PDB file of C-alpha atoms in Angstrom:
ATOM      1  CA  UNK R   1      33.958  28.088  29.941  1.00  0.00           C
ATOM      2  CA  UNK R   2      35.100  24.963  28.105  1.00  0.00           C
ATOM      3  CA  UNK R   3      32.655  22.636  26.422  1.00  0.00           C
ATOM      4  CA  UNK R   4      33.653  19.791  28.769  1.00  0.00           C
ATOM      5  CA  UNK R   5      32.572  21.860  31.755  1.00  0.00           C
ATOM      6  CA  UNK R   6      29.351  22.961  30.080  1.00  0.00           C
ATOM      7  CA  UNK R   7      28.608  19.361  29.130  1.00  0.00           C
ATOM      8  CA  UNK R   8      29.268  18.055  32.643  1.00  0.00           C
ATOM      9  CA  UNK R   9      27.169  20.765  34.290  1.00  0.00           C
ATOM     10  CA  UNK R  10      24.127  20.814  32.027  1.00  0.00           C
ATOM     11  CA  UNK R  11      23.944  17.429  30.313  1.00  0.00           C
ATOM     12  CA  UNK R  12      21.262  15.950  32.587  1.00  0.00           C
ATOM     13  CA  UNK R  13      19.110  19.105  32.758  1.00  0.00           C
ATOM     14  CA  UNK R  14      19.234  19.642  29.014  1.00  0.00           C
ATOM     15  CA  UNK R  15      18.507  15.974  28.317  1.00  0.00           C
ATOM     16  CA  UNK R  16      15.426  16.037  30.574  1.00  0.00           C
ATOM     17  CA  UNK R  17      14.220  19.245  28.927  1.00  0.00           C
ATOM     18  CA  UNK R  18      14.651  17.835  25.422  1.00  0.00           C
ATOM     19  CA  UNK R  19      13.009  14.567  26.475  1.00  0.00           C
ATOM     20  CA  UNK R  20      10.037  16.506  27.843  1.00  0.00           C
ATOM     21  CA  UNK R  21       9.705  18.159  24.440  1.00  0.00           C
ATOM     22  CA  UNK R  22      10.205  15.093  22.243  1.00  0.00           C
ATOM     23  CA  UNK R  23       8.766  12.331  24.499  1.00  0.00           C
ATOM     24  CA  UNK R  24      11.322   9.960  23.004  1.00  0.00           C
ATOM     25  CA  UNK R  25      14.716   8.949  24.374  1.00  0.00           C
ATOM     26  CA  UNK R  26      16.286   8.498  20.953  1.00  0.00           C
ATOM     27  CA  UNK R  27      15.063  11.881  19.718  1.00  0.00           C
ATOM     28  CA  UNK R  28      16.206  13.542  22.941  1.00  0.00           C
ATOM     29  CA  UNK R  29      19.680  12.031  22.504  1.00  0.00           C
ATOM     30  CA  UNK R  30      19.820  13.229  18.916  1.00  0.00           C
ATOM     31  CA  UNK R  31      18.695  16.717  19.885  1.00  0.00           C
ATOM     32  CA  UNK R  32      21.208  16.771  22.728  1.00  0.00           C
ATOM     33  CA  UNK R  33      24.016  15.868  20.354  1.00  0.00           C
ATOM     34  CA  UNK R  34      22.967  18.560  17.862  1.00  0.00           C
ATOM     35  CA  UNK R  35      22.664  21.136  20.636  1.00  0.00           C
ATOM     36  CA  UNK R  36      26.149  20.456  21.966  1.00  0.00           C
ATOM     37  CA  UNK R  37      27.574  20.461  18.435  1.00  0.00           C
ATOM     38  CA  UNK R  38      26.095  23.927  17.883  1.00  0.00           C
ATOM     39  CA  UNK R  39      27.313  25.037  21.302  1.00  0.00           C
ATOM     40  CA  UNK R  40      30.826  23.829  20.502  1.00  0.00           C
ATOM     41  CA  UNK R  41      30.955  25.931  17.355  1.00  0.00           C
ATOM     42  CA  UNK R  42      29.806  29.072  19.167  1.00  0.00           C
ATOM     43  CA  UNK R  43      31.977  28.518  22.241  1.00  0.00           C
ATOM     44  CA  UNK R  44      35.080  28.303  20.049  1.00  0.00           C
ATOM     45  CA  UNK R  45      34.761  31.971  19.173  1.00  0.00           C
ATOM     46  CA  UNK R  46      32.419  33.602  21.705  1.00  0.00           C
ATOM     47  CA  UNK R  47      32.194  33.771  25.469  1.00  0.00           C
ATOM     48  CA  UNK R  48      28.603  33.314  26.673  1.00  0.00           C
ATOM     49  CA  UNK R  49      27.836  34.957  30.016  1.00  0.00           C
ATOM     50  CA  UNK R  50      24.736  33.026  31.076  1.00  0.00           C
ATOM     51  CA  UNK R  51      25.385  29.615  29.599  1.00  0.00           C
ATOM     52  CA  UNK R  52      22.363  27.671  30.946  1.00  0.00           C
ATOM     53  CA  UNK R  53      19.588  29.808  29.419  1.00  0.00           C
ATOM     54  CA  UNK R  54      21.578  30.155  26.218  1.00  0.00           C
ATOM     55  CA  UNK R  55      22.076  26.381  26.010  1.00  0.00           C
ATOM     56  CA  UNK R  56      18.373  25.726  26.671  1.00  0.00           C
ATOM     57  CA  UNK R  57      17.454  28.224  23.968  1.00  0.00           C
ATOM     58  CA  UNK R  58      19.784  26.475  21.506  1.00  0.00           C
ATOM     59  CA  UNK R  59      18.168  23.161  22.506  1.00  0.00           C
ATOM     60  CA  UNK R  60      14.660  24.566  22.096  1.00  0.00           C
ATOM     61  CA  UNK R  61      15.366  25.901  18.616  1.00  0.00           C
ATOM     62  CA  UNK R  62      17.169  22.696  17.681  1.00  0.00           C
ATOM     63  CA  UNK R  63      14.009  20.815  18.675  1.00  0.00           C
ATOM     64  CA  UNK R  64      11.847  23.129  16.576  1.00  0.00           C
ATOM     65  CA  UNK R  65      14.174  22.856  13.563  1.00  0.00           C
ATOM     66  CA  UNK R  66      14.492  19.103  13.915  1.00  0.00           C
ATOM     67  CA  UNK R  67      10.782  18.379  13.873  1.00  0.00           C
ATOM     68  CA  UNK R  68       9.856  21.110  11.430  1.00  0.00           C
ATOM     69  CA  UNK R  69      12.137  19.554   8.862  1.00  0.00           C
ATOM     70  CA  UNK R  70      10.968  16.042   9.701  1.00  0.00           C
ATOM     71  CA  UNK R  71      14.462  14.857  10.553  1.00  0.00           C
ATOM     72  CA  UNK R  72      13.645  11.942  12.774  1.00  0.00           C
ATOM     73  CA  UNK R  73      16.442   9.474  13.210  1.00  0.00           C
ATOM     74  CA  UNK R  74      16.386   6.387  15.338  1.00  0.00           C
ATOM     75  CA  UNK R  75      19.353   5.696  17.566  1.00  0.00           C
ATOM     76  CA  UNK R  76      19.986   2.135  18.634  1.00  0.00           C
ATOM     77  CA  UNK R  77      21.683   2.791  21.969  1.00  0.00           C
ATOM     78  CA  UNK R  78      19.564   3.371  25.037  1.00  0.00           C
ATOM     79  CA  UNK R  79      20.457   6.356  27.177  1.00  0.00           C
ATOM     80  CA  UNK R  80      22.351   5.323  30.276  1.00  0.00           C
ATOM     81  CA  UNK R  81      22.693   7.632  33.206  1.00  0.00           C
ATOM     82  CA  UNK R  82      24.739   7.049  36.306  1.00  0.00           C
ATOM     83  CA  UNK R  83      22.613   7.819  39.311  1.00  0.00           C
ATOM     84  CA  UNK R  84      23.412   7.200  42.943  1.00  0.00           C
ATOM     85  CA  UNK R  85      19.749   6.973  43.968  1.00  0.00           C
ATOM     86  CA  UNK R  86      18.216   3.670  44.851  1.00  0.00           C
ATOM     87  CA  UNK R  87      16.238   1.891  42.128  1.00  0.00           C
ATOM     88  CA  UNK R  88      13.026   2.571  44.029  1.00  0.00           C
ATOM     89  CA  UNK R  89      13.698   6.331  44.125  1.00  0.00           C
ATOM     90  CA  UNK R  90      14.550   6.366  40.449  1.00  0.00           C
ATOM     91  CA  UNK R  91      11.292   4.604  39.550  1.00  0.00           C
ATOM     92  CA  UNK R  92       9.225   6.947  41.737  1.00  0.00           C
ATOM     93  CA  UNK R  93      10.917  10.034  40.258  1.00  0.00           C
ATOM     94  CA  UNK R  94      10.482   8.749  36.696  1.00  0.00           C
ATOM     95  CA  UNK R  95       6.820   7.945  37.296  1.00  0.00           C
ATOM     96  CA  UNK R  96       6.184  11.391  38.782  1.00  0.00           C
ATOM     97  CA  UNK R  97       7.959  13.030  35.851  1.00  0.00           C
ATOM     98  CA  UNK R  98       5.938  11.005  33.312  1.00  0.00           C
ATOM     99  CA  UNK R  99       2.759  11.918  35.215  1.00  0.00           C
ATOM    100  CA  UNK R 100       3.677  15.614  35.059  1.00  0.00           C
ATOM    101  CA  UNK R 101       4.323  15.339  31.322  1.00  0.00           C
ATOM    102  CA  UNK R 102       0.897  13.756  30.888  1.00  0.00           C
ATOM    103  CA  UNK R 103      -0.754  16.738  32.593  1.00  0.00           C
ATOM    104  CA  UNK R 104       1.330  19.187  30.599  1.00  0.00           C
ATOM    105  CA  UNK R 105       0.006  17.731  27.357  1.00  0.00           C
ATOM    106  CA  UNK R 106      -3.436  19.112  28.202  1.00  0.00           C
ATOM    107  CA  UNK R 107      -2.391  22.753  28.460  1.00  0.00           C
ATOM    108  CA  UNK R 108      -1.210  25.273  25.878  1.00  0.00           C
ATOM    109  CA  UNK R 109       2.317  24.691  24.544  1.00  0.00           C
ATOM    110  CA  UNK R 110       3.602  28.064  25.767  1.00  0.00           C
ATOM    111  CA  UNK R 111       2.268  27.376  29.269  1.00  0.00           C
ATOM    112  CA  UNK R 112       3.887  23.947  29.139  1.00  0.00           C
ATOM    113  CA  UNK R 113       7.237  25.490  28.175  1.00  0.00           C
ATOM    114  CA  UNK R 114       6.997  28.073  30.957  1.00  0.00           C
ATOM    115  CA  UNK R 115       6.316  25.390  33.579  1.00  0.00           C
ATOM    116  CA  UNK R 116       9.061  23.103  32.282  1.00  0.00           C
ATOM    117  CA  UNK R 117      11.675  25.847  32.268  1.00  0.00           C
ATOM    118  CA  UNK R 118      10.784  27.554  35.553  1.00  0.00           C
ATOM    119  CA  UNK R 119       9.473  24.732  37.732  1.00  0.00           C
ATOM    120  CA  UNK R 120      11.258  21.657  36.423  1.00  0.00           C
ATOM    121  CA  UNK R 121      14.566  23.032  35.163  1.00  0.00           C
ATOM    122  CA  UNK R 122      14.971  25.871  37.688  1.00  0.00           C
ATOM    123  CA  UNK R 123      15.423  28.667  35.192  1.00  0.00           C
ATOM    124  CA  UNK R 124      14.755  32.163  36.466  1.00  0.00           C
ATOM    125  CA  UNK R 125      11.815  34.008  34.971  1.00  0.00           C
ATOM    126  CA  UNK R 126      14.222  36.202  33.044  1.00  0.00           C
ATOM    127  CA  UNK R 127      16.084  33.197  31.654  1.00  0.00           C
ATOM    128  CA  UNK R 128      12.866  31.455  30.639  1.00  0.00           C
ATOM    129  CA  UNK R 129      11.554  34.598  28.947  1.00  0.00           C
ATOM    130  CA  UNK R 130      14.824  34.855  27.025  1.00  0.00           C
ATOM    131  CA  UNK R 131      14.704  31.204  25.996  1.00  0.00           C
ATOM    132  CA  UNK R 132      11.102  31.492  24.767  1.00  0.00           C
ATOM    133  CA  UNK R 133      11.735  34.930  23.275  1.00  0.00           C
ATOM    134  CA  UNK R 134       8.792  36.550  25.053  1.00  0.00           C
ATOM    135  CA  UNK R 135       8.418  39.437  27.499  1.00  0.00           C
ATOM    136  CA  UNK R 136       8.873  38.772  31.207  1.00  0.00           C
ATOM    137  CA  UNK R 137       5.280  39.683  32.141  1.00  0.00           C
ATOM    138  CA  UNK R 138       3.949  37.495  29.335  1.00  0.00           C
ATOM    139  CA  UNK R 139       5.959  34.573  30.704  1.00  0.00           C
ATOM    140  CA  UNK R 140       4.590  35.178  34.196  1.00  0.00           C
ATOM    141  CA  UNK R 141       1.025  35.220  32.852  1.00  0.00           C
ATOM    142  CA  UNK R 142       1.538  31.928  31.017  1.00  0.00           C
ATOM    143  CA  UNK R 143       3.134  30.410  34.105  1.00  0.00           C
ATOM    144  CA  UNK R 144       0.232  31.425  36.371  1.00  0.00           C
ATOM    145  CA  UNK R 145      -2.370  30.135  33.899  1.00  0.00           C
ATOM    146  CA  UNK R 146      -0.521  26.862  33.358  1.00  0.00           C
ATOM    147  CA  UNK R 147      -0.064  26.211  37.072  1.00  0.00           C
ATOM    148  CA  UNK R 148      -3.745  26.971  37.680  1.00  0.00           C
ATOM    149  CA  UNK R 149      -4.801  24.492  34.982  1.00  0.00           C
ATOM    150  CA  UNK R 150      -2.517  21.798  36.424  1.00  0.00           C
ATOM    151  CA  UNK R 151      -3.959  22.380  39.924  1.00  0.00           C
ATOM    152  CA  UNK R 152      -7.505  22.105  38.535  1.00  0.00           C
ATOM    153  CA  UNK R 153      -6.657  18.831  36.780  1.00  0.00           C
ATOM    154  CA  UNK R 154      -5.113  17.467  39.976  1.00  0.00           C
ATOM    155  CA  UNK R 155      -8.135  18.462  42.079  1.00  0.00           C
ATOM    156  CA  UNK R 156     -10.549  16.873  39.570  1.00  0.00           C
ATOM    157  CA  UNK R 157      -8.548  13.658  39.568  1.00  0.00           C
ATOM    158  CA  UNK R 158      -8.376  13.641  43.366  1.00  0.00           C
ATOM    159  CA  UNK R 159     -12.156  14.052  43.729  1.00  0.00           C
TER     160      UNK R 159
END
């Protein structure tokens, strides 16, 4: 698959995933650019069978490397995304996504990653386990615990 196709198919999903990790549009853009640069280099020589989980894994490790080394750069351009939804729908979706991220901050990082990959970004359990480099049953355990904690937080807030 060509990089143009990969970019067109997974740009939005990967951006949202990286934004959920970094909580900053500029950092997410930077991470996205680094991820696609790394993907370009690999795709020149290798054929990747399951591109989405591989791309998310590259993005995840790019995020880890980026913040471990303290490489924080500020981009001046705001991210613009063409969306055919109405402005009201966009605002509601963004608010719900920000609300979910707020809840995810209160659970363990591995549970957060499991929920983001499986529930938000529609990765299969196998893909998510590969991305996080953990066993399938371990991923399922983290997913169950994380979902339970989120439900408890929602029920407490609703009371």
